Amino acid sequence: MVDQYALAWILGATLSLVALYNLVFSRKNPGVSSDAVAHCTENITTGKGECRSTNRNGEVDVIIVGAGVAGSALAHTLGKDGRRVHVIERDLSEPDRIVGELLQPGGYLKLIELGLEDCVEEIDAQPVFGYALFKDGKNARLSYPLEKFHSNVSGRSFHNGRFIQRMREKAASLPSVQLEQGTVTSLIEEEGTITGVNYKNKDGQEFASFAPLTIVCDGCFSNLRRSLCNPKVDVPSSFVGLVLENCELPYANHGHVILADPSPILFYPISSTEVRCLVDVPGSKVPSISNGEMANYLKTVVAPQIPPEIYAAFVAAVDKGNIRTMPNRSMPAAPYPTPGALLMGDAFNMRHPLTGGGMTVALSDIVVLRNLLRPLRDLNDASTLSKYLESFYTLRKPVAATINTLAGALYKVFCASPDQARKEMRQACFDYLSLGGVFSEGPVSLLSGLNPRPISLVLHFFAVAIYGVGRLLLPFPSPKRIWIGARLISGASGIIFPIIKAEGVRQMFFPATVRAYYRTPPAK
């Protein structure tokens, strides 16, 4: 077998480009920079408490549909800035979901920026310091690069419902935020402008609420998104969720990813006594739970591929029978700029949950929107406001599209395939990350949301592909290996470029060339 480090010369040119890129941009904020926002909002000065606007009822400035992670965080953020906010949520009881349980360090930094970091306290949240990767009996630990941050900065894993309830409580504690249980049935449109919503309260009574700006955050099952975007929802797989009790993972306070056949298996703690297991099942159909087919699949296909340290706990969780499923959805952001309305959260943009990037994207979007809205006293000029807020879709792109692209690309690479070139790419990815140092730090920085730069993503992705080709060609190439190497490069391109195209090449890599990027706030 070829010594892995003998392939370093193959990676030299690619890693030089990575190093050069990082050197050039090392002093820039990896998220949406304050300079970029200031570029959109320059020459506007407001005093404290001047961001209120008056609608025709004189009651609220913003309606938020949905009080999940995005809606609750947004309500608190806008309410703290003095906006009068009406939040309408279908069900205010504690949610019980099997996803949205892992917040990456980049997302935790956004929580701090929004003043919401205490929402991960008092819910038995567990710190997460990185990942452990398992394949064919081998494993590698990949730590988050947290050396430059405060000691409490890390990922956090928790029960999704507990986290959301803390955020709702925080939002509702503000006198300017009204949190109401109700079901929004439709958007109210007048001459092409969204002016509010029709909804039914928890008693079934029908009401209308009006505001200059309506923000739809009603989640992955949104029934309002079709009015505001062109949804192209893909369901590549489903997660089968279990809870393992009193189980010690091989690496404490780490997420665990098993590169299994046919697709990955995830483990991570969600409390001091519970470990979440998510088994990815490709395709649109999953084995039936009711007739025992699912339990049999988990025991015969999945269990033999699980590390021995947690095998018994996994089988016990299957026998306990609390098995749940959740379709994994991905949907590129394709908004219709609509006067009076915005989409946010999973109603607007989704990616495969393998990398746990959804909450990081949502919180990053809220920071962008908050900074755009702060200079505005009056939201009532809907047409002008809509044109101005088009810059939101551009400013969010580099961070959101990088996390989205990484999630989609990693899922395809981590899935097993009968194709030899895909097998080589999967093995190359595992070996590349196992090398440590710059080979793992760059990809993990992308995964964690600490350094979500599109160029860095592309360079590391193709560095993995080049590494895979090098493994094939050393020490002596053969026609068969050369052909597999060529197909490996072609396959890598076929994985990442369609995702980038769907996200938007120009907005992702060259946002400054988009006209809306330079748009200044509406005149007073």
Short mmCIF file of C-alpha atoms in Angstrom, two decimals:
data_model
loop_
_atom_site.label_atom_id
_atom_site.label_comp_id
_atom_site.label_asym_id
_atom_site.label_seq_id
_atom_site.Cartn_x
_atom_site.Cartn_y
_atom_site.Cartn_z
CA MET A 1 0.00 0.00 0.00
CA VAL A 2 1.30 3.46 -0.92
CA ASP A 3 2.36 5.67 2.02
CA GLN A 4 -0.26 8.41 2.19
CA TYR A 5 2.29 11.10 2.85
CA ALA A 6 4.14 10.24 -0.35
CA LEU A 7 1.27 11.92 -2.15
CA ALA A 8 1.96 15.32 -0.63
CA TRP A 9 3.67 16.56 -3.78
CA ILE A 10 0.45 16.01 -5.73
CA LEU A 11 -1.40 18.30 -3.38
CA GLY A 12 1.26 20.99 -3.35
CA ALA A 13 -0.18 23.22 -6.05
CA THR A 14 -3.72 22.97 -4.75
CA LEU A 15 -2.79 23.63 -1.12
CA SER A 16 -0.65 26.55 -2.22
CA LEU A 17 -3.77 28.08 -3.71
CA VAL A 18 -5.64 27.45 -0.44
CA ALA A 19 -2.85 29.07 1.55
CA LEU A 20 -2.69 32.04 -0.82
CA TYR A 21 -6.45 32.52 -0.60
CA ASN A 22 -6.40 32.37 3.20
CA LEU A 23 -3.48 34.81 3.33
CA VAL A 24 -5.26 37.31 1.13
CA PHE A 25 -8.58 37.09 2.96
CA SER A 26 -7.41 36.24 6.48
CA ARG A 27 -8.33 39.63 7.84
CA LYS A 28 -11.84 39.58 6.49
CA ASN A 29 -14.86 38.42 8.39
CA PRO A 30 -15.78 35.00 6.99
CA GLY A 31 -19.45 35.79 7.36
CA VAL A 32 -21.28 38.77 5.94
CA SER A 33 -18.95 41.57 6.92
CA SER A 34 -20.04 44.75 8.64
CA ASP A 35 -18.29 46.58 5.82
CA ALA A 36 -20.52 44.86 3.28
CA VAL A 37 -23.63 45.78 5.23
CA ALA A 38 -22.36 49.31 5.72
CA HIS A 39 -21.85 49.43 1.96
CA CYS A 40 -25.59 48.95 1.63
CA THR A 41 -26.52 51.30 4.47
CA GLU A 42 -23.98 54.09 4.41
CA ASN A 43 -24.84 57.75 5.09
CA ILE A 44 -27.89 56.88 7.23
CA THR A 45 -27.94 57.97 10.89
CA THR A 46 -30.65 57.02 13.37
CA GLY A 47 -31.05 57.52 17.06
CA LYS A 48 -32.09 54.93 19.60
CA GLY A 49 -35.72 53.91 19.25
CA GLU A 50 -36.21 55.50 15.84
CA CYS A 51 -36.82 52.31 13.86
CA ARG A 52 -40.56 52.09 14.51
CA SER A 53 -42.94 52.51 11.60
CA THR A 54 -46.68 53.14 11.50
CA ASN A 55 -49.08 50.84 9.68
CA ARG A 56 -52.71 51.54 8.98
CA ASN A 57 -53.80 49.94 12.25
CA GLY A 58 -51.00 51.65 14.15
CA GLU A 59 -50.19 48.35 15.90
CA VAL A 60 -47.29 46.34 14.47
CA ASP A 61 -44.31 46.85 12.20
CA VAL A 62 -43.57 43.24 11.30
CA ILE A 63 -45.61 40.03 11.15
CA ILE A 64 -43.61 36.82 11.54
CA VAL A 65 -45.26 33.58 10.49
CA GLY A 66 -43.81 30.73 12.53
CA ALA A 67 -41.93 30.60 15.84
CA GLY A 68 -39.34 27.93 15.24
CA VAL A 69 -35.62 28.64 15.46
CA ALA A 70 -35.70 31.29 12.71
CA GLY A 71 -38.98 32.94 13.69
CA SER A 72 -38.27 33.11 17.43
CA ALA A 73 -34.73 34.42 16.98
CA LEU A 74 -35.93 36.99 14.45
CA ALA A 75 -38.78 38.15 16.71
CA HIS A 76 -36.41 38.72 19.62
CA THR A 77 -33.86 40.48 17.39
CA LEU A 78 -36.37 42.87 15.82
CA GLY A 79 -38.21 43.42 19.11
CA LYS A 80 -34.95 44.32 20.83
CA ASP A 81 -34.37 46.91 18.11
CA GLY A 82 -37.70 48.53 18.92
CA ARG A 83 -39.90 46.98 16.24
CA ARG A 84 -43.44 46.01 17.15
CA VAL A 85 -43.67 42.36 16.15
CA HIS A 86 -46.66 40.02 15.86
CA VAL A 87 -45.60 36.35 15.76
CA ILE A 88 -48.20 33.76 14.75
CA GLU A 89 -47.25 30.13 15.42
CA ARG A 90 -49.43 27.12 14.68
CA ASP A 91 -48.50 25.23 17.86
CA LEU A 92 -46.78 26.83 20.86
CA SER A 93 -46.32 23.55 22.73
CA GLU A 94 -42.78 22.16 22.88
CA PRO A 95 -41.80 20.68 19.49
CA ASP A 96 -40.58 17.09 19.33
CA ARG A 97 -38.31 16.65 16.32
CA ILE A 98 -35.37 14.42 15.42
CA VAL A 99 -33.45 17.12 13.54
CA GLY A 100 -32.32 20.65 14.44
CA GLU A 101 -30.44 19.26 17.44
CA LEU A 102 -26.85 20.20 16.56
CA LEU A 103 -25.74 23.83 16.43
CA GLN A 104 -22.32 24.30 14.85
CA PRO A 105 -19.78 26.69 16.44
CA GLY A 106 -20.41 29.21 13.67
CA GLY A 107 -24.09 29.20 14.61
CA TYR A 108 -23.25 29.62 18.29
CA LEU A 109 -21.21 32.71 17.41
CA LYS A 110 -24.29 34.11 15.67
CA LEU A 111 -26.33 33.38 18.81
CA ILE A 112 -23.84 35.48 20.77
CA GLU A 113 -24.08 38.26 18.18
CA LEU A 114 -27.87 38.25 18.57
CA GLY A 115 -27.75 38.13 22.37
CA LEU A 116 -29.37 34.69 22.50
CA GLU A 117 -26.50 32.56 23.80
CA ASP A 118 -28.31 31.92 27.10
CA CYS A 119 -30.93 29.93 25.16
CA VAL A 120 -28.58 26.91 25.20
CA GLU A 121 -28.36 27.12 28.99
CA GLU A 122 -30.59 25.20 31.41
CA ILE A 123 -31.65 22.70 28.73
CA ASP A 124 -28.90 20.12 29.42
CA ALA A 125 -27.17 21.07 26.15
CA GLN A 126 -23.88 19.33 25.50
CA PRO A 127 -20.73 21.03 24.14
CA VAL A 128 -19.47 19.57 20.87
CA PHE A 129 -15.80 19.94 19.95
CA GLY A 130 -15.62 18.17 16.62
CA TYR A 131 -16.38 14.96 14.76
CA ALA A 132 -15.18 11.38 14.72
CA LEU A 133 -15.20 9.70 11.31
CA PHE A 134 -15.47 5.90 11.00
CA LYS A 135 -14.91 3.71 7.95
CA ASP A 136 -14.10 -0.01 7.59
CA GLY A 137 -12.86 -0.37 11.16
CA LYS A 138 -10.69 2.76 11.06
CA ASN A 139 -11.48 6.11 12.62
CA ALA A 140 -10.22 9.69 12.69
CA ARG A 141 -10.98 12.53 15.08
CA LEU A 142 -11.56 15.93 13.49
CA SER A 143 -11.49 18.79 15.99
CA TYR A 144 -13.04 22.22 15.44
CA PRO A 145 -10.33 24.91 15.15
CA LEU A 146 -11.43 26.84 18.24
CA GLU A 147 -8.04 28.05 19.50
CA LYS A 148 -8.72 31.69 18.55
CA PHE A 149 -12.09 31.84 20.30
CA HIS A 150 -13.30 32.25 23.86
CA SER A 151 -13.28 29.07 25.93
CA ASN A 152 -17.08 28.63 25.86
CA VAL A 153 -17.26 28.72 22.06
CA SER A 154 -18.02 25.29 20.64
CA GLY A 155 -20.85 23.46 19.01
CA ARG A 156 -23.93 22.65 21.09
CA SER A 157 -26.26 19.67 20.87
CA PHE A 158 -29.61 19.51 22.63
CA HIS A 159 -33.28 18.60 22.41
CA ASN A 160 -34.64 20.78 19.62
CA GLY A 161 -37.89 21.50 21.45
CA ARG A 162 -36.17 22.72 24.61
CA PHE A 163 -34.03 25.12 22.58
CA ILE A 164 -37.02 26.52 20.70
CA GLN A 165 -39.03 27.01 23.89
CA ARG A 166 -36.17 28.99 25.43
CA MET A 167 -36.05 31.19 22.31
CA ARG A 168 -39.83 31.71 22.40
CA GLU A 169 -39.68 32.69 26.07
CA LYS A 170 -36.89 35.14 25.31
CA ALA A 171 -38.85 36.72 22.47
CA ALA A 172 -42.12 36.88 24.41
CA SER A 173 -40.37 38.60 27.32
CA LEU A 174 -40.06 41.77 25.22
CA PRO A 175 -43.05 44.14 25.50
CA SER A 176 -42.88 44.91 21.77
CA VAL A 177 -43.36 41.23 20.78
CA GLN A 178 -46.79 39.59 20.68
CA LEU A 179 -46.58 35.80 20.43
CA GLU A 180 -49.90 34.19 19.44
CA GLN A 181 -50.98 30.65 18.67
CA GLY A 182 -52.80 30.51 15.36
CA THR A 183 -52.71 29.14 11.83
CA VAL A 184 -51.99 31.51 8.97
CA THR A 185 -54.25 30.56 6.08
CA SER A 186 -53.15 33.07 3.45
CA LEU A 187 -51.20 36.20 2.69
CA ILE A 188 -53.18 39.37 2.07
CA GLU A 189 -52.18 40.96 -1.23
CA GLU A 190 -53.26 44.36 -2.45
CA GLU A 191 -52.10 45.56 -5.88
CA GLY A 192 -49.10 43.25 -5.88
CA THR A 193 -48.01 44.10 -2.32
CA ILE A 194 -48.31 41.81 0.71
CA THR A 195 -50.00 43.84 3.43
CA GLY A 196 -50.61 41.18 6.07
CA VAL A 197 -52.05 37.74 6.74
CA ASN A 198 -55.34 35.99 7.35
CA TYR A 199 -55.21 33.54 10.25
CA LYS A 200 -57.29 31.49 12.65
CA ASN A 201 -56.54 31.64 16.34
CA LYS A 202 -56.42 28.54 18.56
CA ASP A 203 -60.21 28.77 19.04
CA GLY A 204 -60.83 28.73 15.30
CA GLN A 205 -61.84 32.37 15.03
CA GLU A 206 -60.74 34.15 11.86
CA PHE A 207 -58.68 37.33 11.99
CA ALA A 208 -56.55 39.51 9.75
CA SER A 209 -53.32 41.15 10.84
CA PHE A 210 -51.63 43.94 8.90
CA ALA A 211 -48.05 45.22 8.85
CA PRO A 212 -45.69 46.86 6.36
CA LEU A 213 -43.48 43.75 6.37
CA THR A 214 -44.47 40.08 6.64
CA ILE A 215 -41.70 37.52 7.12
CA VAL A 216 -42.61 33.88 6.48
CA CYS A 217 -40.66 31.41 8.64
CA ASP A 218 -43.12 28.51 8.79
CA GLY A 219 -40.59 25.73 8.24
CA CYS A 220 -39.94 22.95 5.77
CA PHE A 221 -43.67 22.20 5.36
CA SER A 222 -44.49 25.82 4.50
CA ASN A 223 -47.81 26.30 2.71
CA LEU A 224 -47.04 29.94 1.94
CA ARG A 225 -43.70 29.68 0.14
CA ARG A 226 -45.21 29.17 -3.31
CA SER A 227 -46.42 32.76 -3.26
CA LEU A 228 -42.90 34.06 -2.60
CA CYS A 229 -40.44 31.71 -4.32
CA ASN A 230 -40.02 28.99 -6.92
CA PRO A 231 -39.68 25.90 -4.69
CA LYS A 232 -37.72 22.99 -6.14
CA VAL A 233 -37.71 20.58 -3.22
CA ASP A 234 -35.58 17.45 -3.52
CA VAL A 235 -35.92 14.54 -1.07
CA PRO A 236 -32.75 12.44 -1.50
CA SER A 237 -33.25 10.38 1.64
CA SER A 238 -34.88 10.09 5.06
CA PHE A 239 -33.47 9.98 8.56
CA VAL A 240 -34.54 7.20 10.89
CA GLY A 241 -34.18 8.50 14.45
CA LEU A 242 -33.47 6.63 17.69
CA VAL A 243 -32.41 7.70 21.18
CA LEU A 244 -29.70 5.66 22.90
CA GLU A 245 -29.84 5.92 26.69
CA ASN A 246 -26.90 5.88 29.10
CA CYS A 247 -24.51 5.27 26.23
CA GLU A 248 -20.88 6.46 26.09
CA LEU A 249 -19.68 7.40 22.64
CA PRO A 250 -16.11 6.44 21.61
CA TYR A 251 -15.19 10.15 21.58
CA ALA A 252 -16.93 12.20 24.26
CA ASN A 253 -18.54 15.50 23.16
CA HIS A 254 -18.07 14.73 19.47
CA GLY A 255 -20.44 13.99 16.65
CA HIS A 256 -19.83 10.57 15.12
CA VAL A 257 -20.21 9.86 11.40
CA ILE A 258 -20.07 6.24 10.22
CA LEU A 259 -19.48 5.88 6.47
CA ALA A 260 -21.77 2.89 6.23
CA ASP A 261 -23.39 1.07 3.34
CA PRO A 262 -25.59 2.37 1.78
CA SER A 263 -25.29 5.82 3.45
CA PRO A 264 -24.02 7.56 6.60
CA ILE A 265 -25.09 6.97 10.20
CA LEU A 266 -24.83 9.79 12.76
CA PHE A 267 -24.48 9.77 16.55
CA TYR A 268 -24.27 12.80 18.84
CA PRO A 269 -25.30 13.56 22.45
CA ILE A 270 -28.52 15.52 23.01
CA SER A 271 -28.40 15.50 26.82
CA SER A 272 -26.18 14.20 29.59
CA THR A 273 -27.88 10.77 29.40
CA GLU A 274 -29.08 10.51 25.76
CA VAL A 275 -27.43 10.03 22.38
CA ARG A 276 -29.26 10.72 19.16
CA CYS A 277 -28.79 8.21 16.34
CA LEU A 278 -29.82 9.15 12.81
CA VAL A 279 -29.68 6.45 10.16
CA ASP A 280 -29.81 7.79 6.62
CA VAL A 281 -31.98 5.72 4.28
CA PRO A 282 -31.61 6.76 0.60
CA GLY A 283 -34.61 7.17 -1.63
CA SER A 284 -38.18 8.28 -1.06
CA LYS A 285 -39.36 5.11 0.69
CA VAL A 286 -38.30 3.70 4.05
CA PRO A 287 -39.02 0.26 5.54
CA SER A 288 -42.31 0.09 7.42
CA ILE A 289 -42.15 0.64 11.17
CA SER A 290 -45.56 -0.84 11.94
CA ASN A 291 -44.93 -4.33 10.52
CA GLY A 292 -41.42 -4.71 11.99
CA GLU A 293 -39.62 -4.28 8.67
CA MET A 294 -37.74 -1.22 9.95
CA ALA A 295 -36.54 -2.94 13.13
CA ASN A 296 -35.31 -5.87 11.08
CA TYR A 297 -33.46 -3.51 8.69
CA LEU A 298 -31.79 -1.70 11.58
CA LYS A 299 -30.67 -4.93 13.22
CA THR A 300 -29.50 -6.82 10.14
CA VAL A 301 -28.14 -4.07 7.87
CA VAL A 302 -27.22 -1.16 10.14
CA ALA A 303 -26.17 -2.70 13.47
CA PRO A 304 -23.23 -4.77 12.07
CA GLN A 305 -21.64 -1.53 10.80
CA ILE A 306 -21.80 0.31 14.14
CA PRO A 307 -18.72 0.62 16.41
CA PRO A 308 -18.70 -2.18 19.01
CA GLU A 309 -18.70 0.31 21.91
CA ILE A 310 -22.26 1.38 21.13
CA TYR A 311 -23.63 -1.76 19.45
CA ALA A 312 -25.55 -3.00 22.51
CA ALA A 313 -27.10 0.42 23.18
CA PHE A 314 -28.17 0.68 19.55
CA VAL A 315 -29.88 -2.73 19.55
CA ALA A 316 -31.57 -1.89 22.87
CA ALA A 317 -32.94 1.33 21.35
CA VAL A 318 -34.30 -0.62 18.38
CA ASP A 319 -35.95 -3.14 20.71
CA LYS A 320 -37.48 -0.31 22.74
CA GLY A 321 -39.37 0.64 19.61
CA ASN A 322 -39.42 4.44 19.67
CA ILE A 323 -38.38 4.70 16.02
CA ARG A 324 -39.20 7.84 14.05
CA THR A 325 -38.59 9.00 10.50
CA MET A 326 -38.09 12.39 8.85
CA PRO A 327 -37.66 13.10 5.12
CA ASN A 328 -34.46 15.01 4.32
CA ARG A 329 -35.22 17.94 2.06
CA SER A 330 -33.00 20.26 0.09
CA MET A 331 -34.21 23.38 -1.69
CA PRO A 332 -32.06 26.16 -3.19
CA ALA A 333 -33.15 29.71 -2.43
CA ALA A 334 -35.09 30.98 -5.45
CA PRO A 335 -37.11 33.96 -4.20
CA TYR A 336 -39.57 36.18 -6.01
CA PRO A 337 -38.76 39.66 -4.67
CA THR A 338 -42.21 40.61 -3.38
CA PRO A 339 -43.15 44.01 -1.93
CA GLY A 340 -44.08 43.66 1.72
CA ALA A 341 -42.80 40.12 2.26
CA LEU A 342 -39.69 38.01 2.85
CA LEU A 343 -39.02 34.29 3.26
CA MET A 344 -36.55 32.95 5.85
CA GLY A 345 -35.48 29.70 7.46
CA ASP A 346 -36.47 26.29 6.07
CA ALA A 347 -39.44 27.84 4.31
CA PHE A 348 -36.90 29.61 2.11
CA ASN A 349 -33.80 27.46 1.84
CA MET A 350 -32.96 23.88 2.89
CA ARG A 351 -29.96 21.60 2.63
CA HIS A 352 -29.29 17.96 3.57
CA PRO A 353 -29.05 17.88 7.39
CA LEU A 354 -25.95 15.63 7.36
CA THR A 355 -23.66 18.54 8.32
CA GLY A 356 -26.02 20.22 10.80
CA GLY A 357 -25.77 23.58 9.04
CA GLY A 358 -29.42 24.63 8.94
CA MET A 359 -29.55 26.66 12.15
CA THR A 360 -26.23 28.34 11.32
CA VAL A 361 -27.64 29.53 7.99
CA ALA A 362 -30.87 30.77 9.60
CA LEU A 363 -29.08 32.70 12.36
CA SER A 364 -26.61 34.16 9.89
CA ASP A 365 -29.53 35.33 7.73
CA ILE A 366 -31.10 37.03 10.76
CA VAL A 367 -27.89 38.96 11.45
CA VAL A 368 -27.84 40.14 7.83
CA LEU A 369 -31.51 41.20 7.91
CA ARG A 370 -31.18 42.92 11.28
CA ASN A 371 -28.27 45.01 10.02
CA LEU A 372 -30.18 45.96 6.88
CA LEU A 373 -33.34 47.00 8.74
CA ARG A 374 -31.70 48.95 11.55
CA PRO A 375 -31.26 52.24 9.63
CA LEU A 376 -34.88 52.29 8.42
CA ARG A 377 -37.41 54.41 10.28
CA ASP A 378 -40.34 53.75 7.98
CA LEU A 379 -41.25 50.42 6.42
CA ASN A 380 -44.42 51.63 4.72
CA ASP A 381 -43.04 52.31 1.24
CA ALA A 382 -43.38 48.66 0.22
CA SER A 383 -42.10 48.97 -3.35
CA THR A 384 -38.97 50.88 -2.37
CA LEU A 385 -38.37 48.63 0.64
CA SER A 386 -38.65 45.53 -1.55
CA LYS A 387 -36.00 46.79 -3.96
CA TYR A 388 -33.73 47.69 -1.08
CA LEU A 389 -34.16 44.31 0.61
CA GLU A 390 -33.12 42.51 -2.57
CA SER A 391 -29.62 43.09 -1.23
CA PHE A 392 -30.47 40.63 1.56
CA TYR A 393 -30.58 37.80 -0.97
CA THR A 394 -27.11 38.78 -2.21
CA LEU A 395 -25.45 39.50 1.14
CA ARG A 396 -26.51 36.14 2.59
CA LYS A 397 -25.26 34.08 -0.32
CA PRO A 398 -21.55 33.48 0.37
CA VAL A 399 -22.21 31.99 3.83
CA ALA A 400 -25.49 30.20 3.06
CA ALA A 401 -24.44 28.82 -0.32
CA THR A 402 -21.13 27.51 1.04
CA ILE A 403 -22.86 25.58 3.83
CA ASN A 404 -25.57 24.36 1.46
CA THR A 405 -23.07 23.20 -1.17
CA LEU A 406 -20.89 21.43 1.38
CA ALA A 407 -23.90 19.56 2.78
CA GLY A 408 -25.04 18.36 -0.64
CA ALA A 409 -21.55 17.44 -1.84
CA LEU A 410 -20.53 15.61 1.35
CA TYR A 411 -23.73 13.58 1.38
CA LYS A 412 -23.08 12.36 -2.17
CA VAL A 413 -19.44 11.58 -1.43
CA PHE A 414 -20.24 9.76 1.83
CA CYS A 415 -22.86 7.49 0.26
CA ALA A 416 -21.69 4.07 -0.89
CA SER A 417 -21.71 3.36 -4.63
CA PRO A 418 -20.96 0.37 -6.86
CA ASP A 419 -19.04 2.70 -9.19
CA GLN A 420 -15.28 2.28 -8.66
CA ALA A 421 -14.55 5.98 -9.21
CA ARG A 422 -17.09 6.96 -6.54
CA LYS A 423 -15.59 4.36 -4.18
CA GLU A 424 -12.17 5.91 -4.69
CA MET A 425 -13.55 9.40 -4.03
CA ARG A 426 -15.15 8.23 -0.79
CA GLN A 427 -11.95 6.57 0.38
CA ALA A 428 -9.90 9.60 -0.65
CA CYS A 429 -12.13 11.87 1.40
CA PHE A 430 -11.69 9.72 4.51
CA ASP A 431 -7.91 9.46 4.04
CA TYR A 432 -7.51 13.17 3.26
CA LEU A 433 -9.34 14.21 6.42
CA SER A 434 -7.38 11.64 8.43
CA LEU A 435 -4.11 13.36 7.52
CA GLY A 436 -4.88 16.14 9.99
CA GLY A 437 -3.31 19.59 9.93
CA VAL A 438 -4.32 21.79 7.02
CA PHE A 439 -5.94 18.79 5.35
CA SER A 440 -8.64 18.53 8.02
CA GLU A 441 -8.64 22.05 9.48
CA GLY A 442 -9.87 23.69 6.27
CA PRO A 443 -12.81 21.32 5.64
CA VAL A 444 -13.79 21.31 9.33
CA SER A 445 -13.72 25.13 9.37
CA LEU A 446 -16.19 25.04 6.49
CA LEU A 447 -18.34 22.39 8.14
CA SER A 448 -18.47 24.24 11.45
CA GLY A 449 -19.49 27.55 9.89
CA LEU A 450 -16.34 29.22 11.27
CA ASN A 451 -14.90 29.90 7.81
CA PRO A 452 -17.65 29.55 5.20
CA ARG A 453 -15.80 30.76 2.09
CA PRO A 454 -16.93 29.44 -1.29
CA ILE A 455 -13.45 29.42 -2.84
CA SER A 456 -12.01 27.49 0.10
CA LEU A 457 -14.78 24.90 -0.32
CA VAL A 458 -14.05 24.37 -4.01
CA LEU A 459 -10.28 24.18 -3.50
CA HIS A 460 -10.52 21.60 -0.73
CA PHE A 461 -13.10 19.56 -2.61
CA PHE A 462 -10.84 19.24 -5.64
CA ALA A 463 -7.79 18.71 -3.43
CA VAL A 464 -9.59 15.58 -2.21
CA ALA A 465 -10.19 14.54 -5.82
CA ILE A 466 -6.52 15.13 -6.76
CA TYR A 467 -5.47 13.16 -3.69
CA GLY A 468 -7.68 10.30 -4.86
CA VAL A 469 -6.14 10.36 -8.32
CA GLY A 470 -2.67 10.33 -6.74
CA ARG A 471 -3.56 7.21 -4.75
CA LEU A 472 -4.50 5.53 -8.00
CA LEU A 473 -1.44 6.55 -10.00
CA LEU A 474 1.31 5.87 -7.44
CA PRO A 475 3.64 4.08 -7.55
CA PHE A 476 2.93 2.91 -11.11
CA PRO A 477 -0.07 4.00 -13.19
CA SER A 478 -1.93 1.55 -15.39
CA PRO A 479 -4.46 2.30 -18.15
CA LYS A 480 -7.28 1.07 -15.89
CA ARG A 481 -6.19 3.27 -12.99
CA ILE A 482 -5.75 6.29 -15.24
CA TRP A 483 -9.28 5.76 -16.55
CA ILE A 484 -10.69 5.47 -13.02
CA GLY A 485 -8.80 8.63 -12.04
CA ALA A 486 -10.27 10.52 -14.99
CA ARG A 487 -13.76 9.38 -14.01
CA LEU A 488 -13.06 10.38 -10.40
CA ILE A 489 -12.31 13.98 -11.46
CA SER A 490 -15.32 13.96 -13.76
CA GLY A 491 -17.52 12.57 -10.99
CA ALA A 492 -16.30 15.18 -8.51
CA SER A 493 -17.19 17.92 -10.99
CA GLY A 494 -20.57 16.29 -11.54
CA ILE A 495 -21.24 16.40 -7.80
CA ILE A 496 -20.28 19.96 -6.91
CA PHE A 497 -20.93 22.06 -10.01
CA PRO A 498 -24.70 21.37 -10.30
CA ILE A 499 -25.12 22.34 -6.62
CA ILE A 500 -23.17 25.56 -7.17
CA LYS A 501 -25.22 26.32 -10.28
CA ALA A 502 -28.46 25.87 -8.34
CA GLU A 503 -27.19 28.18 -5.58
CA GLY A 504 -26.09 30.85 -8.08
CA VAL A 505 -22.51 31.17 -9.30
CA ARG A 506 -22.46 34.95 -9.47
CA GLN A 507 -24.03 35.61 -6.06
CA MET A 508 -21.93 32.90 -4.42
CA PHE A 509 -18.51 33.85 -5.77
CA PHE A 510 -18.88 37.41 -7.07
CA PRO A 511 -21.58 39.09 -4.92
CA ALA A 512 -20.04 42.53 -5.43
CA THR A 513 -20.95 42.33 -9.13
CA VAL A 514 -24.66 42.06 -8.30
CA ARG A 515 -26.31 45.44 -8.57
CA ALA A 516 -28.43 45.02 -5.44
CA TYR A 517 -25.27 44.64 -3.37
CA TYR A 518 -24.65 48.37 -3.69
CA ARG A 519 -28.20 49.50 -3.02
CA THR A 520 -28.52 52.13 -0.30
CA PRO A 521 -31.53 52.46 2.03
CA PRO A 522 -34.66 54.25 0.82
CA ALA A 523 -34.61 58.01 1.30
CA LYS A 524 -36.14 59.35 4.48
#
